């Protein structure tokens, strides 16, 4: 398997030239587009890796399924579903599309920014610091890595410049979809996006979703199986934003991308995959990362369809 991964990296590295590293969060512009890593954790216990697997990057939107999991663990499916929809928007992750029509919960889902910002308000905790700490703790448990922390520079950079997210959060507040103080909610969201991970962490998190709540290390269930079904279904239809349909056809597994260049893929019952290559397409998805997943899916028959 390690050989196959090396081969795929070699074959796909050229595609990173077709993308650009994110620059709308100034600190992310410092990423090296040549970095490329892949890690896989399989249900038979095998762990395979190739390339820049130990390089850390910010989780960005890959935290959205973890936010959703935490909201489900704290409130249950019915409550979460009643407050944030599950339909694909077919729009960019930070789309505003203000039309003078009332914004309804069914217009958003947990994998776009508005839905994820709303998820922050559903995490249990006496303060927003406590909510973030609980989210970080869940991330560490899922990844089996208690050293996971925050990239302070990216957090400050996004907090300073994240005005579009401010606009989205104020729209949520205007339409009564969140009640708490907008700056506090956003602070939790910006911190969540700035959690620092590597490919190995993403492979573990993907594995926990693939195995319906059981992590690789100790086998003790972290969350109920039905939450994995809920999260994985939304990842399948919305995880790659307005590229989700194309990704479903070409790769065929639930996955989540982030503008830090990571992709986490979930192959139900079989494996968790973590990829890092920071050059992005215009939708904010890693170009070489998607190509590598396409190759892997073809070679290992990963598509669930
Ligand atoms: N922190 C980023 C933002 O809110 C996350 C977006 C992404 O990874 N697609 O803009």
PDB file of C-alpha atoms and ligand atoms in Angstrom:
ATOM      1  CA  UNK A   1       0.000   0.000   0.000  1.00  0.00           C
ATOM      2  CA  UNK A   2       2.828   2.438   0.843  1.00  0.00           C
ATOM      3  CA  UNK A   3       4.163   1.865  -2.680  1.00  0.00           C
ATOM      4  CA  UNK A   4       0.771   2.581  -4.205  1.00  0.00           C
ATOM      5  CA  UNK A   5       0.560   5.834  -2.258  1.00  0.00           C
ATOM      6  CA  UNK A   6       4.061   6.862  -3.390  1.00  0.00           C
ATOM      7  CA  UNK A   7       3.078   6.126  -6.969  1.00  0.00           C
ATOM      8  CA  UNK A   8      -0.115   8.190  -6.666  1.00  0.00           C
ATOM      9  CA  UNK A   9       1.746  11.149  -5.157  1.00  0.00           C
ATOM     10  CA  UNK A  10       4.276  11.050  -7.978  1.00  0.00           C
ATOM     11  CA  UNK A  11       1.544  10.849 -10.592  1.00  0.00           C
ATOM     12  CA  UNK A  12      -0.618  13.646  -9.105  1.00  0.00           C
ATOM     13  CA  UNK A  13       1.908  16.180  -7.840  1.00  0.00           C
ATOM     14  CA  UNK A  14       1.894  17.976 -11.211  1.00  0.00           C
ATOM     15  CA  UNK A  15      -1.776  18.941 -10.692  1.00  0.00           C
ATOM     16  CA  UNK A  16      -0.892  21.256  -7.809  1.00  0.00           C
ATOM     17  CA  UNK A  17       0.353  23.660 -10.528  1.00  0.00           C
ATOM     18  CA  UNK A  18      -3.277  24.073 -11.651  1.00  0.00           C
ATOM     19  CA  UNK A  19      -4.275  25.533  -8.283  1.00  0.00           C
ATOM     20  CA  UNK A  20      -3.419  28.426  -5.984  1.00  0.00           C
ATOM     21  CA  UNK A  21      -2.952  28.529  -2.217  1.00  0.00           C
ATOM     22  CA  UNK A  22      -5.699  30.439  -0.387  1.00  0.00           C
ATOM     23  CA  UNK A  23      -4.839  34.082   0.206  1.00  0.00           C
ATOM     24  CA  UNK A  24      -8.118  35.612   1.424  1.00  0.00           C
ATOM     25  CA  UNK A  25      -6.958  34.638   4.916  1.00  0.00           C
ATOM     26  CA  UNK A  26      -3.532  36.376   4.654  1.00  0.00           C
ATOM     27  CA  UNK A  27      -1.660  33.864   6.840  1.00  0.00           C
ATOM     28  CA  UNK A  28      -2.688  30.963   4.551  1.00  0.00           C
ATOM     29  CA  UNK A  29      -0.857  32.577   1.615  1.00  0.00           C
ATOM     30  CA  UNK A  30       2.406  31.410   3.246  1.00  0.00           C
ATOM     31  CA  UNK A  31       1.618  27.733   2.492  1.00  0.00           C
ATOM     32  CA  UNK A  32       4.012  25.842   0.221  1.00  0.00           C
ATOM     33  CA  UNK A  33       2.097  24.596  -2.854  1.00  0.00           C
ATOM     34  CA  UNK A  34       4.652  21.795  -3.307  1.00  0.00           C
ATOM     35  CA  UNK A  35       3.719  20.069  -0.028  1.00  0.00           C
ATOM     36  CA  UNK A  36       1.872  16.817  -0.668  1.00  0.00           C
ATOM     37  CA  UNK A  37       1.060  14.047   1.784  1.00  0.00           C
ATOM     38  CA  UNK A  38      -1.373  11.171   2.144  1.00  0.00           C
ATOM     39  CA  UNK A  39      -2.177   8.825   5.043  1.00  0.00           C
ATOM     40  CA  UNK A  40      -4.623   5.914   5.221  1.00  0.00           C
ATOM     41  CA  UNK A  41      -5.904   3.973   8.185  1.00  0.00           C
ATOM     42  CA  UNK A  42      -7.689   0.748   7.225  1.00  0.00           C
ATOM     43  CA  UNK A  43     -10.164  -1.351   9.197  1.00  0.00           C
ATOM     44  CA  UNK A  44      -7.704  -4.268   9.220  1.00  0.00           C
ATOM     45  CA  UNK A  45      -5.488  -2.047  11.384  1.00  0.00           C
ATOM     46  CA  UNK A  46      -2.989  -1.244   8.635  1.00  0.00           C
ATOM     47  CA  UNK A  47      -1.598   2.250   8.465  1.00  0.00           C
ATOM     48  CA  UNK A  48      -0.018   3.561   5.258  1.00  0.00           C
ATOM     49  CA  UNK A  49       1.523   6.902   4.447  1.00  0.00           C
ATOM     50  CA  UNK A  50       3.542   8.764   1.837  1.00  0.00           C
ATOM     51  CA  UNK A  51       4.954  12.252   1.331  1.00  0.00           C
ATOM     52  CA  UNK A  52       4.590  15.185   3.742  1.00  0.00           C
ATOM     53  CA  UNK A  53       2.430  13.422   6.305  1.00  0.00           C
ATOM     54  CA  UNK A  54       3.933  15.097   9.339  1.00  0.00           C
ATOM     55  CA  UNK A  55       3.459  18.668   8.057  1.00  0.00           C
ATOM     56  CA  UNK A  56       0.848  20.564  10.031  1.00  0.00           C
ATOM     57  CA  UNK A  57      -1.784  22.822   8.496  1.00  0.00           C
ATOM     58  CA  UNK A  58      -5.041  24.335   9.698  1.00  0.00           C
ATOM     59  CA  UNK A  59      -8.100  22.124   9.569  1.00  0.00           C
ATOM     60  CA  UNK A  60     -10.338  24.949   8.210  1.00  0.00           C
ATOM     61  CA  UNK A  61     -13.652  23.561   6.950  1.00  0.00           C
ATOM     62  CA  UNK A  62     -12.747  19.985   7.818  1.00  0.00           C
ATOM     63  CA  UNK A  63     -13.763  21.002  11.327  1.00  0.00           C
ATOM     64  CA  UNK A  64     -17.370  21.304  10.079  1.00  0.00           C
ATOM     65  CA  UNK A  65     -18.188  17.584  10.419  1.00  0.00           C
ATOM     66  CA  UNK A  66     -16.639  17.697  13.919  1.00  0.00           C
ATOM     67  CA  UNK A  67     -18.762  20.733  14.830  1.00  0.00           C
ATOM     68  CA  UNK A  68     -21.779  18.812  13.546  1.00  0.00           C
ATOM     69  CA  UNK A  69     -20.822  15.716  15.569  1.00  0.00           C
ATOM     70  CA  UNK A  70     -20.424  17.784  18.736  1.00  0.00           C
ATOM     71  CA  UNK A  71     -23.792  19.484  18.133  1.00  0.00           C
ATOM     72  CA  UNK A  72     -25.408  16.045  17.598  1.00  0.00           C
ATOM     73  CA  UNK A  73     -23.773  14.644  20.742  1.00  0.00           C
ATOM     74  CA  UNK A  74     -25.046  17.604  22.766  1.00  0.00           C
ATOM     75  CA  UNK A  75     -28.567  17.927  21.289  1.00  0.00           C
ATOM     76  CA  UNK A  76     -29.535  14.819  19.288  1.00  0.00           C
ATOM     77  CA  UNK A  77     -30.566  14.526  15.630  1.00  0.00           C
ATOM     78  CA  UNK A  78     -34.046  16.045  15.876  1.00  0.00           C
ATOM     79  CA  UNK A  79     -32.926  19.312  17.434  1.00  0.00           C
ATOM     80  CA  UNK A  80     -29.997  19.814  15.066  1.00  0.00           C
ATOM     81  CA  UNK A  81     -32.094  18.938  12.010  1.00  0.00           C
ATOM     82  CA  UNK A  82     -34.821  21.366  13.100  1.00  0.00           C
ATOM     83  CA  UNK A  83     -32.321  24.235  13.235  1.00  0.00           C
ATOM     84  CA  UNK A  84     -30.035  23.618  10.247  1.00  0.00           C
ATOM     85  CA  UNK A  85     -31.044  21.921   6.979  1.00  0.00           C
ATOM     86  CA  UNK A  86     -29.326  19.142   5.042  1.00  0.00           C
ATOM     87  CA  UNK A  87     -29.847  20.087   1.390  1.00  0.00           C
ATOM     88  CA  UNK A  88     -26.897  20.856  -0.880  1.00  0.00           C
ATOM     89  CA  UNK A  89     -26.765  24.578  -1.608  1.00  0.00           C
ATOM     90  CA  UNK A  90     -24.880  24.201  -4.904  1.00  0.00           C
ATOM     91  CA  UNK A  91     -23.171  27.474  -3.963  1.00  0.00           C
ATOM     92  CA  UNK A  92     -19.714  28.460  -2.687  1.00  0.00           C
ATOM     93  CA  UNK A  93     -19.048  27.867   1.019  1.00  0.00           C
ATOM     94  CA  UNK A  94     -19.347  31.544   1.931  1.00  0.00           C
ATOM     95  CA  UNK A  95     -22.155  32.520  -0.463  1.00  0.00           C
ATOM     96  CA  UNK A  96     -24.469  35.265   0.738  1.00  0.00           C
ATOM     97  CA  UNK A  97     -27.033  35.400  -2.086  1.00  0.00           C
ATOM     98  CA  UNK A  98     -29.213  37.804  -0.294  1.00  0.00           C
ATOM     99  CA  UNK A  99     -32.544  37.971  -2.087  1.00  0.00           C
ATOM    100  CA  UNK A 100     -34.816  39.848   0.331  1.00  0.00           C
ATOM    101  CA  UNK A 101     -36.408  36.500   1.059  1.00  0.00           C
ATOM    102  CA  UNK A 102     -36.500  35.246   4.601  1.00  0.00           C
ATOM    103  CA  UNK A 103     -33.529  33.022   5.340  1.00  0.00           C
ATOM    104  CA  UNK A 104     -34.805  29.630   6.493  1.00  0.00           C
ATOM    105  CA  UNK A 105     -32.910  26.812   8.180  1.00  0.00           C
ATOM    106  CA  UNK A 106     -33.551  24.613   5.144  1.00  0.00           C
ATOM    107  CA  UNK A 107     -31.554  27.039   2.971  1.00  0.00           C
ATOM    108  CA  UNK A 108     -28.311  26.120   4.716  1.00  0.00           C
ATOM    109  CA  UNK A 109     -26.498  22.959   5.798  1.00  0.00           C
ATOM    110  CA  UNK A 110     -23.739  22.229   8.349  1.00  0.00           C
ATOM    111  CA  UNK A 111     -20.997  22.058   5.668  1.00  0.00           C
ATOM    112  CA  UNK A 112     -21.303  25.669   4.503  1.00  0.00           C
ATOM    113  CA  UNK A 113     -20.100  28.539   6.684  1.00  0.00           C
ATOM    114  CA  UNK A 114     -23.557  29.701   7.794  1.00  0.00           C
ATOM    115  CA  UNK A 115     -24.510  26.229   8.973  1.00  0.00           C
ATOM    116  CA  UNK A 116     -21.184  25.734  10.743  1.00  0.00           C
ATOM    117  CA  UNK A 117     -21.468  29.112  12.492  1.00  0.00           C
ATOM    118  CA  UNK A 118     -24.942  28.059  13.672  1.00  0.00           C
ATOM    119  CA  UNK A 119     -23.444  24.737  14.912  1.00  0.00           C
ATOM    120  CA  UNK A 120     -21.133  26.719  17.240  1.00  0.00           C
ATOM    121  CA  UNK A 121     -24.223  27.955  19.107  1.00  0.00           C
ATOM    122  CA  UNK A 122     -25.407  24.367  19.648  1.00  0.00           C
ATOM    123  CA  UNK A 123     -22.278  23.144  21.405  1.00  0.00           C
ATOM    124  CA  UNK A 124     -22.858  22.760  25.134  1.00  0.00           C
ATOM    125  CA  UNK A 125     -20.828  24.919  27.538  1.00  0.00           C
ATOM    126  CA  UNK A 126     -21.204  27.790  29.985  1.00  0.00           C
ATOM    127  CA  UNK A 127     -19.073  30.128  27.831  1.00  0.00           C
ATOM    128  CA  UNK A 128     -17.780  30.170  24.262  1.00  0.00           C
ATOM    129  CA  UNK A 129     -14.286  29.356  25.592  1.00  0.00           C
ATOM    130  CA  UNK A 130     -15.695  26.210  27.161  1.00  0.00           C
ATOM    131  CA  UNK A 131     -17.537  25.305  23.959  1.00  0.00           C
ATOM    132  CA  UNK A 132     -14.337  25.621  21.949  1.00  0.00           C
ATOM    133  CA  UNK A 133     -12.396  23.590  24.522  1.00  0.00           C
ATOM    134  CA  UNK A 134     -14.969  20.794  24.239  1.00  0.00           C
ATOM    135  CA  UNK A 135     -14.719  20.864  20.443  1.00  0.00           C
ATOM    136  CA  UNK A 136     -10.915  20.709  20.634  1.00  0.00           C
ATOM    137  CA  UNK A 137     -11.166  17.798  23.058  1.00  0.00           C
ATOM    138  CA  UNK A 138     -13.469  15.903  20.664  1.00  0.00           C
ATOM    139  CA  UNK A 139     -11.051  16.607  17.786  1.00  0.00           C
ATOM    140  CA  UNK A 140      -8.181  15.177  19.855  1.00  0.00           C
ATOM    141  CA  UNK A 141     -10.192  12.069  20.749  1.00  0.00           C
ATOM    142  CA  UNK A 142     -11.243  11.437  17.161  1.00  0.00           C
ATOM    143  CA  UNK A 143      -7.663  11.885  15.950  1.00  0.00           C
ATOM    144  CA  UNK A 144      -6.186   9.949  18.883  1.00  0.00           C
ATOM    145  CA  UNK A 145      -3.732  12.811  19.345  1.00  0.00           C
ATOM    146  CA  UNK A 146      -3.878  14.878  22.519  1.00  0.00           C
ATOM    147  CA  UNK A 147      -1.222  17.282  21.235  1.00  0.00           C
ATOM    148  CA  UNK A 148      -3.565  18.885  18.695  1.00  0.00           C
ATOM    149  CA  UNK A 149      -3.756  22.646  19.316  1.00  0.00           C
ATOM    150  CA  UNK A 150      -4.446  25.987  17.704  1.00  0.00           C
ATOM    151  CA  UNK A 151      -2.449  27.861  15.050  1.00  0.00           C
ATOM    152  CA  UNK A 152      -2.524  31.231  16.781  1.00  0.00           C
ATOM    153  CA  UNK A 153      -1.320  33.193  13.706  1.00  0.00           C
ATOM    154  CA  UNK A 154      -4.004  31.797  11.398  1.00  0.00           C
ATOM    155  CA  UNK A 155      -6.635  32.379  14.092  1.00  0.00           C
ATOM    156  CA  UNK A 156      -5.617  36.042  14.493  1.00  0.00           C
ATOM    157  CA  UNK A 157      -5.357  36.487  10.731  1.00  0.00           C
ATOM    158  CA  UNK A 158      -8.851  35.142  10.112  1.00  0.00           C
ATOM    159  CA  UNK A 159     -10.358  37.019  13.046  1.00  0.00           C
ATOM    160  CA  UNK A 160      -8.882  40.255  11.704  1.00  0.00           C
ATOM    161  CA  UNK A 161     -10.024  39.778   8.112  1.00  0.00           C
ATOM    162  CA  UNK A 162     -13.099  37.500   8.319  1.00  0.00           C
ATOM    163  CA  UNK A 163     -15.659  40.140   7.423  1.00  0.00           C
ATOM    164  CA  UNK A 164     -17.628  37.937   5.058  1.00  0.00           C
ATOM    165  CA  UNK A 165     -18.137  35.472   7.900  1.00  0.00           C
ATOM    166  CA  UNK A 166     -19.231  38.405  10.064  1.00  0.00           C
ATOM    167  CA  UNK A 167     -21.814  39.293   7.413  1.00  0.00           C
ATOM    168  CA  UNK A 168     -23.041  35.678   7.314  1.00  0.00           C
ATOM    169  CA  UNK A 169     -23.309  35.520  11.109  1.00  0.00           C
ATOM    170  CA  UNK A 170     -25.245  38.801  11.263  1.00  0.00           C
ATOM    171  CA  UNK A 171     -27.661  37.458   8.640  1.00  0.00           C
ATOM    172  CA  UNK A 172     -28.214  34.392  10.822  1.00  0.00           C
ATOM    173  CA  UNK A 173     -28.903  36.706  13.743  1.00  0.00           C
ATOM    174  CA  UNK A 174     -31.225  38.931  11.692  1.00  0.00           C
ATOM    175  CA  UNK A 175     -33.377  35.927  10.813  1.00  0.00           C
ATOM    176  CA  UNK A 176     -33.438  34.583  14.364  1.00  0.00           C
ATOM    177  CA  UNK A 177     -31.346  31.534  13.519  1.00  0.00           C
ATOM    178  CA  UNK A 178     -28.793  32.358  16.192  1.00  0.00           C
ATOM    179  CA  UNK A 179     -29.393  34.264  19.403  1.00  0.00           C
ATOM    180  CA  UNK A 180     -25.987  34.650  21.032  1.00  0.00           C
ATOM    181  CA  UNK A 181     -23.497  37.496  20.697  1.00  0.00           C
ATOM    182  CA  UNK A 182     -22.211  37.387  17.119  1.00  0.00           C
ATOM    183  CA  UNK A 183     -18.560  38.185  17.929  1.00  0.00           C
ATOM    184  CA  UNK A 184     -18.412  35.434  20.553  1.00  0.00           C
ATOM    185  CA  UNK A 185     -19.949  32.876  18.192  1.00  0.00           C
ATOM    186  CA  UNK A 186     -17.520  33.909  15.432  1.00  0.00           C
ATOM    187  CA  UNK A 187     -14.560  33.729  17.776  1.00  0.00           C
ATOM    188  CA  UNK A 188     -15.431  30.079  18.420  1.00  0.00           C
ATOM    189  CA  UNK A 189     -15.814  29.481  14.645  1.00  0.00           C
ATOM    190  CA  UNK A 190     -12.464  31.161  13.807  1.00  0.00           C
ATOM    191  CA  UNK A 191     -10.685  29.159  16.508  1.00  0.00           C
ATOM    192  CA  UNK A 192     -12.330  25.967  15.258  1.00  0.00           C
ATOM    193  CA  UNK A 193     -11.034  26.616  11.712  1.00  0.00           C
ATOM    194  CA  UNK A 194      -7.526  27.275  13.084  1.00  0.00           C
ATOM    195  CA  UNK A 195      -7.065  23.895  14.771  1.00  0.00           C
ATOM    196  CA  UNK A 196      -3.758  22.463  13.562  1.00  0.00           C
ATOM    197  CA  UNK A 197      -3.667  18.918  12.168  1.00  0.00           C
ATOM    198  CA  UNK A 198      -1.662  16.711   9.808  1.00  0.00           C
ATOM    199  CA  UNK A 199      -2.673  13.987   7.333  1.00  0.00           C
ATOM    200  CA  UNK A 200      -2.381  11.291   9.984  1.00  0.00           C
ATOM    201  CA  UNK A 201      -4.871  13.128  12.237  1.00  0.00           C
ATOM    202  CA  UNK A 202      -7.313  13.445   9.316  1.00  0.00           C
ATOM    203  CA  UNK A 203      -6.976   9.730   8.503  1.00  0.00           C
ATOM    204  CA  UNK A 204      -7.890   8.912  12.118  1.00  0.00           C
ATOM    205  CA  UNK A 205     -10.876  11.283  12.154  1.00  0.00           C
ATOM    206  CA  UNK A 206     -12.076   9.817   8.831  1.00  0.00           C
ATOM    207  CA  UNK A 207     -11.609   6.339  10.261  1.00  0.00           C
ATOM    208  CA  UNK A 208     -13.813   7.131  13.287  1.00  0.00           C
ATOM    209  CA  UNK A 209     -16.585   8.216  10.883  1.00  0.00           C
ATOM    210  CA  UNK A 210     -15.995   5.157   8.640  1.00  0.00           C
ATOM    211  CA  UNK A 211     -16.247   2.807  11.622  1.00  0.00           C
ATOM    212  CA  UNK A 212     -19.371   4.537  12.964  1.00  0.00           C
ATOM    213  CA  UNK A 213     -17.829   5.964  16.082  1.00  0.00           C
ATOM    214  CA  UNK A 214     -15.068   3.547  16.978  1.00  0.00           C
ATOM    215  CA  UNK A 215     -11.547   4.985  16.856  1.00  0.00           C
ATOM    216  CA  UNK A 216      -8.587   2.890  15.756  1.00  0.00           C
ATOM    217  CA  UNK A 217      -6.763   2.935  19.092  1.00  0.00           C
ATOM    218  CA  UNK A 218      -8.919   1.516  21.863  1.00  0.00           C
ATOM    219  CA  UNK A 219     -12.133   0.530  20.164  1.00  0.00           C
ATOM    220  CA  UNK A 220     -14.317   2.361  22.694  1.00  0.00           C
ATOM    221  CA  UNK A 221     -17.178   4.071  20.876  1.00  0.00           C
ATOM    222  CA  UNK A 222     -16.870   7.894  20.821  1.00  0.00           C
ATOM    223  CA  UNK A 223     -20.314   8.658  19.374  1.00  0.00           C
ATOM    224  CA  UNK A 224     -23.458   6.702  18.441  1.00  0.00           C
ATOM    225  CA  UNK A 225     -23.569   4.990  15.073  1.00  0.00           C
ATOM    226  CA  UNK A 226     -26.606   6.990  13.880  1.00  0.00           C
ATOM    227  CA  UNK A 227     -24.571  10.221  14.098  1.00  0.00           C
ATOM    228  CA  UNK A 228     -22.011   8.765  11.682  1.00  0.00           C
ATOM    229  CA  UNK A 229     -24.849   8.009   9.219  1.00  0.00           C
ATOM    230  CA  UNK A 230     -26.063  11.610   9.539  1.00  0.00           C
ATOM    231  CA  UNK A 231     -22.626  13.206   9.138  1.00  0.00           C
ATOM    232  CA  UNK A 232     -21.456  10.904   6.324  1.00  0.00           C
ATOM    233  CA  UNK A 233     -24.651  11.467   4.319  1.00  0.00           C
ATOM    234  CA  UNK A 234     -24.189  15.245   4.483  1.00  0.00           C
ATOM    235  CA  UNK A 235     -20.498  14.891   3.608  1.00  0.00           C
ATOM    236  CA  UNK A 236     -21.511  12.925   0.523  1.00  0.00           C
ATOM    237  CA  UNK A 237     -23.907  15.579  -0.785  1.00  0.00           C
ATOM    238  CA  UNK A 238     -22.300  18.782   0.548  1.00  0.00           C
ATOM    239  CA  UNK A 239     -18.738  18.074   1.768  1.00  0.00           C
ATOM    240  CA  UNK A 240     -16.983  19.399  -1.329  1.00  0.00           C
ATOM    241  CA  UNK A 241     -19.348  22.401  -1.656  1.00  0.00           C
ATOM    242  CA  UNK A 242     -20.444  23.111  -5.217  1.00  0.00           C
ATOM    243  CA  UNK A 243     -17.982  20.434  -6.345  1.00  0.00           C
ATOM    244  CA  UNK A 244     -19.791  17.667  -4.427  1.00  0.00           C
ATOM    245  CA  UNK A 245     -21.652  16.208  -7.424  1.00  0.00           C
ATOM    246  CA  UNK A 246     -18.525  15.961  -9.528  1.00  0.00           C
ATOM    247  CA  UNK A 247     -16.644  14.443  -6.601  1.00  0.00           C
ATOM    248  CA  UNK A 248     -19.436  11.881  -6.038  1.00  0.00           C
ATOM    249  CA  UNK A 249     -19.158  10.793  -9.667  1.00  0.00           C
ATOM    250  CA  UNK A 250     -15.354  10.674  -9.768  1.00  0.00           C
ATOM    251  CA  UNK A 251     -14.477   9.441  -6.264  1.00  0.00           C
ATOM    252  CA  UNK A 252     -17.757   8.312  -4.711  1.00  0.00           C
ATOM    253  CA  UNK A 253     -17.099   8.555  -0.971  1.00  0.00           C
ATOM    254  CA  UNK A 254     -18.077  11.069   1.749  1.00  0.00           C
ATOM    255  CA  UNK A 255     -15.330  13.691   2.130  1.00  0.00           C
ATOM    256  CA  UNK A 256     -14.598  17.167   3.436  1.00  0.00           C
ATOM    257  CA  UNK A 257     -12.159  19.726   2.126  1.00  0.00           C
ATOM    258  CA  UNK A 258     -10.665  22.803   3.783  1.00  0.00           C
ATOM    259  CA  UNK A 259      -8.951  25.901   2.393  1.00  0.00           C
ATOM    260  CA  UNK A 260      -5.822  24.947   4.344  1.00  0.00           C
ATOM    261  CA  UNK A 261      -5.376  22.265   1.655  1.00  0.00           C
ATOM    262  CA  UNK A 262      -6.593  19.242   3.579  1.00  0.00           C
ATOM    263  CA  UNK A 263      -9.132  16.648   2.518  1.00  0.00           C
ATOM    264  CA  UNK A 264     -10.563  14.038   4.851  1.00  0.00           C
ATOM    265  CA  UNK A 265     -12.273  11.110   3.143  1.00  0.00           C
ATOM    266  CA  UNK A 266     -14.456   8.449   4.739  1.00  0.00           C
ATOM    267  CA  UNK A 267     -14.762   5.037   3.103  1.00  0.00           C
ATOM    268  CA  UNK A 268     -17.580   3.510   5.171  1.00  0.00           C
ATOM    269  CA  UNK A 269     -16.499   0.337   7.028  1.00  0.00           C
ATOM    270  CA  UNK A 270     -13.150   0.324   5.164  1.00  0.00           C
ATOM    271  CA  UNK A 271     -10.856   3.281   5.817  1.00  0.00           C
ATOM    272  CA  UNK A 272     -10.167   6.883   6.739  1.00  0.00           C
ATOM    273  CA  UNK A 273      -7.979   8.956   4.419  1.00  0.00           C
ATOM    274  CA  UNK A 274      -6.116  12.208   5.093  1.00  0.00           C
ATOM    275  CA  UNK A 275      -4.567  14.269   2.293  1.00  0.00           C
ATOM    276  CA  UNK A 276      -2.683  17.552   2.256  1.00  0.00           C
ATOM    277  CA  UNK A 277      -1.844  19.645  -0.803  1.00  0.00           C
ATOM    278  CA  UNK A 278      -2.558  23.361  -0.376  1.00  0.00           C
ATOM    279  CA  UNK A 279      -3.024  24.501  -3.998  1.00  0.00           C
ATOM    280  CA  UNK A 280      -6.793  24.923  -4.430  1.00  0.00           C
ATOM    281  CA  UNK A 281      -9.236  25.110  -7.318  1.00  0.00           C
ATOM    282  CA  UNK A 282     -11.691  28.016  -7.583  1.00  0.00           C
ATOM    283  CA  UNK A 283     -14.125  26.178  -5.285  1.00  0.00           C
ATOM    284  CA  UNK A 284     -11.584  25.981  -2.478  1.00  0.00           C
ATOM    285  CA  UNK A 285     -10.823  22.259  -2.873  1.00  0.00           C
ATOM    286  CA  UNK A 286      -7.272  20.846  -3.117  1.00  0.00           C
ATOM    287  CA  UNK A 287      -6.609  20.137  -6.812  1.00  0.00           C
ATOM    288  CA  UNK A 288      -3.922  17.466  -6.415  1.00  0.00           C
ATOM    289  CA  UNK A 289      -5.793  16.088  -3.385  1.00  0.00           C
ATOM    290  CA  UNK A 290      -8.895  15.394  -5.469  1.00  0.00           C
ATOM    291  CA  UNK A 291      -6.778  13.839  -8.246  1.00  0.00           C
ATOM    292  CA  UNK A 292      -5.078  11.564  -5.703  1.00  0.00           C
ATOM    293  CA  UNK A 293      -8.461  10.459  -4.338  1.00  0.00           C
ATOM    294  CA  UNK A 294      -9.688   9.775  -7.869  1.00  0.00           C
ATOM    295  CA  UNK A 295      -6.667   7.557  -8.537  1.00  0.00           C
ATOM    296  CA  UNK A 296      -7.030   5.803  -5.205  1.00  0.00           C
ATOM    297  CA  UNK A 297     -10.734   5.211  -5.730  1.00  0.00           C
ATOM    298  CA  UNK A 298     -10.085   3.687  -9.169  1.00  0.00           C
ATOM    299  CA  UNK A 299      -7.306   1.427  -7.911  1.00  0.00           C
ATOM    300  CA  UNK A 300      -8.989   0.237  -4.709  1.00  0.00           C
ATOM    301  CA  UNK A 301     -12.635   0.313  -5.884  1.00  0.00           C
ATOM    302  CA  UNK A 302     -13.613   2.772  -3.172  1.00  0.00           C
ATOM    303  CA  UNK A 303     -16.762   4.275  -4.703  1.00  0.00           C
ATOM    304  CA  UNK A 304     -19.842   3.352  -2.685  1.00  0.00           C
ATOM    305  CA  UNK A 305     -22.005   3.587  -5.828  1.00  0.00           C
TER     306      UNK A 305
HETATM  307  N1  LIG B   1     -12.113  29.429   7.767  1.00  0.00           N
HETATM  308  C1  LIG B   1     -12.574  29.367   6.414  1.00  0.00           C
HETATM  309  C2  LIG B   1     -13.674  30.400   6.193  1.00  0.00           C
HETATM  310  O1  LIG B   1     -14.542  30.491   6.986  1.00  0.00           O
HETATM  311  C3  LIG B   1     -13.072  27.993   6.115  1.00  0.00           C
HETATM  312  C4  LIG B   1     -13.520  27.844   4.693  1.00  0.00           C
HETATM  313  C5  LIG B   1     -13.078  26.572   4.035  1.00  0.00           C
HETATM  314  O2  LIG B   1     -12.191  25.854   4.484  1.00  0.00           O
HETATM  315  N2  LIG B   1     -13.688  26.292   2.906  1.00  0.00           N
HETATM  316  O3  LIG B   1     -13.682  31.106   5.247  1.00  0.00           O
END
